[in-house]
Amino acid sequence: MQFQSYWHNTAPAFTGAAAGPVAGHYDVAVIGAGFTGLGAARKLAKEGRRVVVLEAKTVGFGASGRNGGHLNNGIAHSFVHAKEMFGAERAKAMYRAFDQGIETLERIIAEEGIACDFRRSGKLKLASKPAHYDSLARNFEAIHREVDAETAILSRADLAGEIGSDAFHGGMLQRKSAMMHMGRFVVGLAEAAARHGAVIHENAPVTARRQSGKGWELTTPQGTVTADKVFLATGAYTTSAFRYFRRRIVPVGSFLLATRPLTEAEVAATMPGNRTCVTSLNIGNYFRLSPDNRLIFGGRARFSARSDQQSDAKSGAILQAALAGIFPQLAGVEVDYCWGGLVDMTKDRFPRAGQADGVYFSMGYSGHGAQIATHMGEIMADLITGRIDRNPWADLPWKAVPGHFGQPWFLPLVGTYYKFLDRVQ
């Protein structure tokens, strides 16, 4: 078993990193070389702006290279609940923003010729309890009628052709959802940004910032740059140099494993529908097949803000037990990869984007960023240049999490609460 991301290990190396010290003046400095930051950098560079990207580790090191590989359309929340919170029109706009996010990915992949196994697979939201099916059916009725006709409600019997498990009581199918190889896409996006003129520095964490006569001065161990504007795209990996955001983002560990490649018979018995799948529990699981037919299986195995080999190994054991519970036919299957990463949660689990604390930002995707992050990068690029404001999260209030100053000491309590809800609901 390798304690590293399958996406990282099976992606090509990034070849477009800038050599030499971090220096110079730019129109825009982008902090973070994940989907969001690179989406903005590519668009800005294509439009002739001088752009520098400062990445603390390597391209795609964070959530963009550590996720489950799902590109699920529509909001992850109950659409009915979103309508109650924001009104029908705002809820529809939020839902459609995720659909547009997948369209943006599809367009960029075609424009840049990125080989990343993109496919419109469809997503199944699986009901783990009978009452969850009733809730899914009510949500489906509103979604299908008002915002997304490419949906269907599936009975327990309907699932037989989709998933080889008796653990579920039906589900909702969202046909616009997709999947791709996350590592190949993020490297391809970075290569494209560099090809269009963006200067990308790896291993250049921003350790300090201050306003100067040239706008912002950003300090890294490799040197200092100045920029007229700064775009922060660091999500759960935001550092203490940006305390305003640290108080509003709760980093939560999400953990995954990838089995050995399954045989054709095992695929047919386990995932015949070959879609992305998510269960309905608060502490549930998500899974899909990789391009080489591994089962990639993840979840909030432990409520922790840590992701290192020791933590990932503990979580991997929990995930193996969960996998066997859903797919008994794969109990004891060899696991080739086990990894974890941090998810940037907001209190209400809706993203936030705009301007605050002197910088532009987009983050808080709350475990549903892969499908919208690159799109938000482009939206923020337009906002930065004053071209157009298409921000679907504009004006959402964003208060600091009470008692949260960087390290989320309260996560075990949150985990206990959600475990209780999963028992009683």
Coordinates of C-alpha atoms in Angstrom, one line a residue:
M1 CA 0.0 0.0 0.0
Q2 CA 1.3 3.4 -0.9
F3 CA 0.4 6.4 1.3
Q4 CA 0.0 8.9 -1.5
S5 CA -2.7 10.1 -3.8
Y6 CA -3.5 7.9 -6.7
W7 CA -4.1 11.1 -8.8
H8 CA -0.6 12.4 -7.9
N9 CA 1.2 9.1 -8.6
T10 CA -0.4 8.5 -12.0
A11 CA -0.2 12.0 -13.4
P12 CA 2.7 13.4 -15.5
A13 CA 5.1 15.8 -13.9
F14 CA 4.5 19.5 -14.3
T15 CA 7.2 20.9 -16.5
G16 CA 6.3 24.6 -16.7
A17 CA 7.5 25.8 -13.3
A18 CA 9.5 29.1 -13.3
A19 CA 13.2 28.8 -12.6
G20 CA 15.1 31.3 -10.5
P21 CA 14.1 33.5 -7.6
V22 CA 10.6 34.9 -6.9
A23 CA 10.8 38.5 -8.1
G24 CA 9.2 41.2 -10.2
H25 CA 6.0 43.2 -10.4
Y26 CA 2.7 41.7 -11.7
D27 CA -0.8 42.8 -12.4
V28 CA -2.1 40.0 -10.3
A29 CA -0.5 37.6 -7.9
V30 CA -2.4 34.3 -7.5
I31 CA -1.8 32.4 -4.3
G32 CA -2.4 28.6 -4.7
A33 CA -1.9 26.4 -7.8
G34 CA -5.0 24.3 -7.5
F35 CA -8.0 24.3 -9.8
T36 CA -9.2 27.8 -8.6
G37 CA -5.9 29.6 -8.8
L38 CA -4.9 28.0 -12.1
G39 CA -8.3 28.6 -13.6
A40 CA -7.9 32.3 -12.9
A41 CA -4.2 32.4 -13.9
R42 CA -4.9 30.8 -17.3
K43 CA -7.7 33.2 -18.1
L44 CA -5.8 36.3 -17.0
A45 CA -2.7 35.3 -18.9
K46 CA -4.7 34.6 -22.0
E47 CA -6.0 38.2 -21.8
G48 CA -2.5 39.6 -21.6
R49 CA -2.2 40.3 -17.9
R50 CA 1.0 39.8 -16.1
V51 CA 0.3 37.0 -13.7
V52 CA 2.4 35.2 -11.1
V53 CA 1.2 32.0 -9.2
L54 CA 2.8 31.3 -5.8
E55 CA 2.3 27.7 -4.7
A56 CA 3.4 26.5 -1.2
K57 CA 4.2 23.0 -2.4
T58 CA 3.7 21.7 -5.9
V59 CA 1.0 22.1 -8.5
G60 CA -2.2 20.3 -7.4
F61 CA -0.7 19.4 -4.0
G62 CA -3.8 20.2 -2.0
A63 CA -7.5 19.4 -2.5
S64 CA -7.2 19.5 -6.3
G65 CA -5.0 16.4 -6.2
R66 CA -6.5 14.6 -3.2
N67 CA -10.2 14.4 -3.9
G68 CA -12.5 11.5 -5.0
G69 CA -12.5 12.4 -8.7
H70 CA -16.2 13.4 -8.8
L71 CA -17.6 16.3 -10.8
N72 CA -21.2 16.3 -9.5
N73 CA -23.6 18.8 -10.9
G74 CA -26.0 20.9 -8.8
I75 CA -25.7 21.9 -5.2
A76 CA -24.9 19.1 -2.7
H77 CA -27.5 20.6 -0.3
S78 CA -31.2 19.9 -0.4
F79 CA -32.5 22.1 -3.2
V80 CA -35.8 22.5 -1.2
H81 CA -33.8 23.7 1.8
A82 CA -31.8 26.1 -0.4
K83 CA -35.0 27.6 -1.7
E84 CA -36.2 28.1 1.9
M85 CA -32.9 29.9 2.8
F86 CA -32.3 32.0 -0.3
G87 CA -35.5 32.0 -2.4
A88 CA -36.3 30.1 -5.6
E89 CA -34.3 32.2 -8.1
R90 CA -31.1 32.4 -6.0
A91 CA -31.3 28.7 -5.3
K92 CA -31.6 28.0 -9.0
A93 CA -28.7 30.2 -9.8
M94 CA -26.5 28.4 -7.2
Y95 CA -27.6 25.0 -8.6
R96 CA -26.8 26.1 -12.2
A97 CA -23.4 27.4 -11.2
F98 CA -22.2 23.9 -10.5
D99 CA -23.6 22.8 -13.9
Q100 CA -21.7 25.7 -15.5
G101 CA -18.6 24.6 -13.6
I102 CA -18.7 21.2 -15.4
E103 CA -19.3 22.9 -18.8
T104 CA -16.2 25.1 -18.1
L105 CA -14.1 22.1 -17.5
E106 CA -15.3 20.4 -20.6
R107 CA -14.5 23.6 -22.6
I108 CA -11.0 24.0 -21.2
I109 CA -10.2 20.3 -21.7
A110 CA -11.1 20.7 -25.4
E111 CA -9.4 24.0 -25.9
E112 CA -6.1 22.9 -24.3
G113 CA -6.2 19.2 -25.4
I114 CA -5.8 17.9 -21.8
A115 CA -5.9 14.1 -21.7
C116 CA -7.7 13.4 -18.4
D117 CA -10.4 10.8 -19.0
F118 CA -13.2 13.3 -18.7
R119 CA -16.6 11.6 -19.0
R120 CA -20.2 12.6 -18.4
S121 CA -21.0 9.6 -16.1
G122 CA -23.9 10.7 -14.1
K123 CA -24.1 10.7 -10.3
L124 CA -26.1 8.5 -8.0
K125 CA -27.2 9.9 -4.5
L126 CA -27.9 6.6 -2.7
A127 CA -30.4 6.4 0.1
S128 CA -28.9 4.6 3.1
K129 CA -32.2 4.4 5.0
P130 CA -35.9 4.2 3.8
A131 CA -36.6 7.7 5.3
H132 CA -33.6 9.0 3.2
Y133 CA -35.3 7.7 0.1
D134 CA -38.5 9.7 0.9
S135 CA -36.4 12.8 1.4
L136 CA -34.5 12.2 -1.9
A137 CA -37.8 11.8 -3.7
R138 CA -39.1 15.1 -2.4
N139 CA -35.9 16.9 -3.4
F140 CA -36.0 15.2 -6.8
E141 CA -39.5 16.4 -7.5
A142 CA -38.5 20.1 -6.9
I143 CA -35.2 19.7 -8.9
H144 CA -36.8 17.9 -11.8
R145 CA -39.6 20.4 -12.1
E146 CA -37.7 23.6 -11.5
V147 CA -34.1 23.4 -12.5
D148 CA -32.8 20.1 -13.9
A149 CA -34.9 17.8 -16.1
E150 CA -31.9 15.5 -16.6
T151 CA -32.6 13.7 -13.3
A152 CA -34.4 10.6 -12.3
I153 CA -35.6 8.9 -9.1
L154 CA -34.6 5.2 -8.9
S155 CA -36.3 2.6 -6.8
R156 CA -34.4 -0.1 -4.9
A157 CA -35.1 -2.5 -7.8
D158 CA -33.8 0.0 -10.3
L159 CA -30.4 0.1 -8.6
A160 CA -29.7 -3.5 -9.6
G161 CA -28.3 -2.4 -12.9
E162 CA -26.3 0.4 -11.4
I163 CA -24.5 -0.9 -8.3
G164 CA -23.8 -4.4 -6.9
S165 CA -24.9 -3.8 -3.4
D166 CA -28.0 -4.4 -1.3
A167 CA -27.2 -1.6 1.2
F168 CA -29.4 1.1 -0.4
H169 CA -33.1 1.8 -0.7
G170 CA -33.1 3.7 -4.0
G171 CA -31.5 6.9 -5.2
M172 CA -31.5 10.0 -7.3
L173 CA -29.7 10.1 -10.7
Q174 CA -28.2 13.4 -11.9
R175 CA -27.2 12.7 -15.5
K176 CA -25.1 15.9 -16.1
S177 CA -22.5 14.8 -13.5
A178 CA -19.1 13.8 -14.7
M179 CA -15.7 12.4 -13.7
M180 CA -12.1 12.8 -14.7
H181 CA -8.5 12.1 -13.7
M182 CA -7.8 14.9 -11.3
G183 CA -4.1 14.8 -11.4
R184 CA -3.8 14.8 -15.2
F185 CA -6.3 17.7 -15.4
V186 CA -4.6 19.9 -12.8
V187 CA -1.1 19.4 -14.4
G188 CA -2.6 20.0 -17.9
L189 CA -4.3 23.2 -16.6
A190 CA -1.0 24.4 -15.1
E191 CA 0.9 23.7 -18.3
A192 CA -1.8 25.6 -20.2
A193 CA -1.5 28.6 -17.8
A194 CA 2.3 28.6 -18.2
R195 CA 2.0 28.3 -22.0
H196 CA -0.2 31.4 -22.1
G197 CA 2.3 33.4 -20.0
A198 CA 1.6 32.8 -16.3
V199 CA 4.7 32.6 -14.2
I200 CA 4.2 29.6 -11.8
H201 CA 6.5 29.2 -8.8
E202 CA 6.4 26.0 -6.8
N203 CA 7.7 25.6 -3.2
A204 CA 7.0 29.3 -2.7
P205 CA 4.7 29.7 0.3
V206 CA 3.6 33.3 1.1
T207 CA 4.9 33.9 4.6
A208 CA 4.1 37.6 4.9
R209 CA 2.3 40.3 3.1
R210 CA 2.1 44.0 3.3
Q211 CA 0.7 46.9 1.3
S212 CA 3.3 49.1 -0.5
G213 CA 3.4 51.8 -3.0
K214 CA 3.3 49.1 -5.7
G215 CA 0.1 47.5 -4.3
W216 CA 0.9 44.4 -2.4
E217 CA 4.3 42.9 -1.4
L218 CA 4.3 39.2 -0.9
T219 CA 7.2 37.5 0.7
T220 CA 8.3 33.8 0.1
P221 CA 11.4 31.9 1.1
Q222 CA 12.5 32.2 -2.6
G223 CA 12.1 36.0 -2.8
T224 CA 9.5 38.8 -2.9
V225 CA 7.0 40.0 -5.6
T226 CA 4.8 43.0 -5.8
A227 CA 1.4 43.0 -7.4
D228 CA -1.4 45.4 -8.1
K229 CA -4.0 42.8 -7.0
V230 CA -3.9 39.5 -5.0
F231 CA -6.2 36.5 -5.5
L232 CA -6.2 34.0 -2.7
A233 CA -7.1 30.5 -3.7
T234 CA -5.8 28.3 -0.9
G235 CA -8.9 26.8 0.6
A236 CA -8.2 24.5 3.6
Y237 CA -4.5 25.1 3.2
T238 CA -4.8 28.8 4.0
T239 CA -2.0 29.9 6.3
S240 CA -1.8 32.3 9.3
A241 CA -0.7 35.1 6.9
F242 CA -4.4 35.3 6.1
R243 CA -6.1 35.1 9.5
Y244 CA -9.4 36.6 8.3
F245 CA -10.0 33.5 6.2
R246 CA -8.6 31.1 8.7
R247 CA -11.3 32.1 11.1
R248 CA -14.0 31.4 8.6
I249 CA -12.7 28.1 7.0
V250 CA -12.8 24.9 9.0
P251 CA -10.2 22.4 7.6
V252 CA -11.7 18.9 7.8
G253 CA -9.9 15.7 6.8
S254 CA -11.3 13.6 4.0
F255 CA -9.7 10.2 3.3
L256 CA -9.6 7.8 0.4
L257 CA -8.3 4.5 -0.8
A258 CA -7.9 2.9 -4.2
T259 CA -8.0 -0.8 -4.6
R260 CA -6.0 -2.8 -7.1
P261 CA -7.4 -2.8 -10.6
L262 CA -10.6 -4.9 -10.5
T263 CA -11.3 -7.6 -13.1
E264 CA -14.0 -7.3 -15.6
A265 CA -16.1 -9.7 -13.6
E266 CA -15.6 -7.7 -10.4
V267 CA -16.5 -4.5 -12.1
A268 CA -19.7 -6.0 -13.5
A269 CA -20.6 -7.3 -10.0
T270 CA -19.7 -4.1 -8.2
M271 CA -20.2 -0.9 -10.3
P272 CA -22.0 -1.9 -13.6
G273 CA -23.4 1.6 -14.0
N274 CA -19.9 3.1 -13.8
R275 CA -21.1 6.4 -12.2
T276 CA -20.0 8.6 -9.3
C277 CA -21.8 7.5 -6.2
V278 CA -22.5 9.3 -2.9
T279 CA -24.4 7.9 0.1
S280 CA -26.9 9.9 2.1
L281 CA -25.5 9.6 5.6
N282 CA -23.9 12.6 7.3
I283 CA -20.8 10.5 7.8
G284 CA -21.2 8.6 4.5
N285 CA -19.0 7.5 1.7
Y286 CA -18.4 8.3 -2.0
F287 CA -16.9 6.1 -4.6
R288 CA -16.3 5.6 -8.4
L289 CA -14.1 3.5 -10.7
S290 CA -10.8 4.9 -11.8
P291 CA -9.7 4.9 -15.5
D292 CA -7.9 1.7 -14.8
N293 CA -10.8 0.1 -12.9
R294 CA -9.7 0.6 -9.4
L295 CA -12.5 1.3 -6.9
I296 CA -11.7 4.7 -5.4
F297 CA -13.6 4.8 -2.1
G298 CA -13.6 7.8 0.3
G299 CA -15.3 9.4 3.2
R300 CA -15.0 11.4 6.4
A301 CA -13.6 8.4 8.1
R302 CA -12.4 10.5 11.1
F303 CA -13.2 14.1 12.1
S304 CA -9.6 15.4 12.1
A305 CA -7.7 18.3 10.7
R306 CA -4.7 16.1 10.2
S307 CA -3.6 14.3 7.1
D308 CA -0.3 12.4 7.5
Q309 CA 0.7 8.8 7.1
Q310 CA -0.4 7.8 10.6
S311 CA -3.7 9.6 10.4
D312 CA -4.3 8.3 6.8
A313 CA -3.6 4.7 7.9
K314 CA -6.1 4.8 10.7
S315 CA -8.7 6.3 8.3
G316 CA -7.8 3.7 5.7
A317 CA -8.7 0.9 8.1
I318 CA -12.1 2.5 8.7
L319 CA -12.7 2.9 5.0
Q320 CA -11.8 -0.7 4.3
A321 CA -14.4 -1.8 6.8
A322 CA -17.0 0.5 5.2
L323 CA -16.2 -0.7 1.7
A324 CA -16.7 -4.3 2.8
G325 CA -20.0 -3.4 4.4
I326 CA -21.3 -1.9 1.1
F327 CA -19.6 -4.4 -1.2
P328 CA -19.1 -7.7 0.7
Q329 CA -17.8 -9.3 -2.5
L330 CA -14.8 -7.0 -2.2
A331 CA -14.0 -7.7 1.4
G332 CA -10.3 -8.2 1.8
V333 CA -9.5 -6.8 -1.7
E334 CA -6.0 -5.5 -2.0
V335 CA -5.6 -1.7 -1.5
D336 CA -2.8 -0.1 -3.5
Y337 CA -3.2 3.6 -2.4
C338 CA -4.4 5.3 0.8
W339 CA -4.3 9.1 1.2
G340 CA -6.0 12.0 2.8
G341 CA -6.5 15.7 2.3
L342 CA -8.2 18.7 3.8
V343 CA -11.6 20.0 2.9
D344 CA -12.4 23.8 3.3
M345 CA -15.7 23.8 5.1
T346 CA -17.8 26.8 5.8
K347 CA -20.4 26.9 8.6
D348 CA -23.3 26.6 6.2
R349 CA -21.4 24.5 3.6
F350 CA -21.9 27.1 0.8
P351 CA -18.8 28.6 -1.0
R352 CA -17.7 32.2 -0.5
A353 CA -16.1 34.4 -3.1
G354 CA -15.5 38.1 -3.6
Q355 CA -13.2 40.7 -1.9
A356 CA -12.2 40.8 1.8
D357 CA -9.2 41.8 3.9
G358 CA -7.7 43.6 0.9
V359 CA -7.6 40.6 -1.5
Y360 CA -9.9 38.7 -3.9
F361 CA -10.8 35.2 -2.9
S362 CA -12.8 32.1 -3.7
M363 CA -12.9 29.1 -1.3
G364 CA -15.1 27.3 1.1
Y365 CA -16.3 24.6 -1.4
S366 CA -17.0 22.3 1.5
G367 CA -16.1 19.0 -0.2
H368 CA -17.7 19.9 -3.6
G369 CA -15.1 22.0 -5.2
A370 CA -13.7 19.9 -8.1
Q371 CA -16.7 20.7 -10.3
I372 CA -16.8 24.4 -9.7
A373 CA -13.3 25.6 -8.6
T374 CA -11.9 26.1 -12.1
H375 CA -15.1 27.9 -13.1
M376 CA -14.8 30.2 -10.0
G377 CA -11.2 30.9 -11.0
E378 CA -12.5 32.3 -14.3
I379 CA -15.3 34.2 -12.7
M380 CA -12.9 35.8 -10.3
A381 CA -10.5 36.7 -13.1
D382 CA -13.4 38.6 -14.7
L383 CA -14.1 40.3 -11.4
I384 CA -10.5 41.3 -10.9
T385 CA -10.3 42.9 -14.3
G386 CA -13.6 44.6 -14.0
R387 CA -15.0 42.8 -17.1
I388 CA -18.1 41.3 -15.6
D389 CA -19.5 40.2 -12.2
R390 CA -20.9 36.7 -12.4
N391 CA -20.2 35.7 -8.8
P392 CA -22.9 33.3 -7.7
W393 CA -21.9 33.7 -4.0
A394 CA -21.8 37.5 -3.9
D395 CA -23.2 39.2 -0.8
L396 CA -23.5 35.9 1.2
P397 CA -22.8 36.9 4.9
W398 CA -19.6 35.2 6.2
K399 CA -19.1 35.5 9.9
A400 CA -16.1 34.0 11.8
V401 CA -16.7 30.6 13.4
P402 CA -17.0 31.3 17.1
G403 CA -14.0 30.1 19.1
H404 CA -12.1 29.2 15.9
F405 CA -8.7 30.8 15.4
G406 CA -6.9 28.3 13.1
Q407 CA -6.9 24.8 14.6
P408 CA -10.4 23.4 14.8
W409 CA -10.4 21.9 18.3
F410 CA -14.1 21.2 18.1
L411 CA -14.0 18.6 15.2
P412 CA -14.4 15.5 17.4
L413 CA -17.5 17.1 18.9
V414 CA -18.9 17.7 15.5
G415 CA -18.1 14.1 14.5
T416 CA -19.9 12.8 17.5
Y417 CA -23.0 14.9 16.7
Y418 CA -23.2 13.7 13.1
K419 CA -22.7 10.1 14.2
F420 CA -25.7 10.6 16.5
L421 CA -27.8 12.0 13.7
D422 CA -26.9 9.1 11.5
R423 CA -28.2 6.7 14.2
V424 CA -31.5 8.4 14.8
Q425 CA -32.5 9.9 11.4

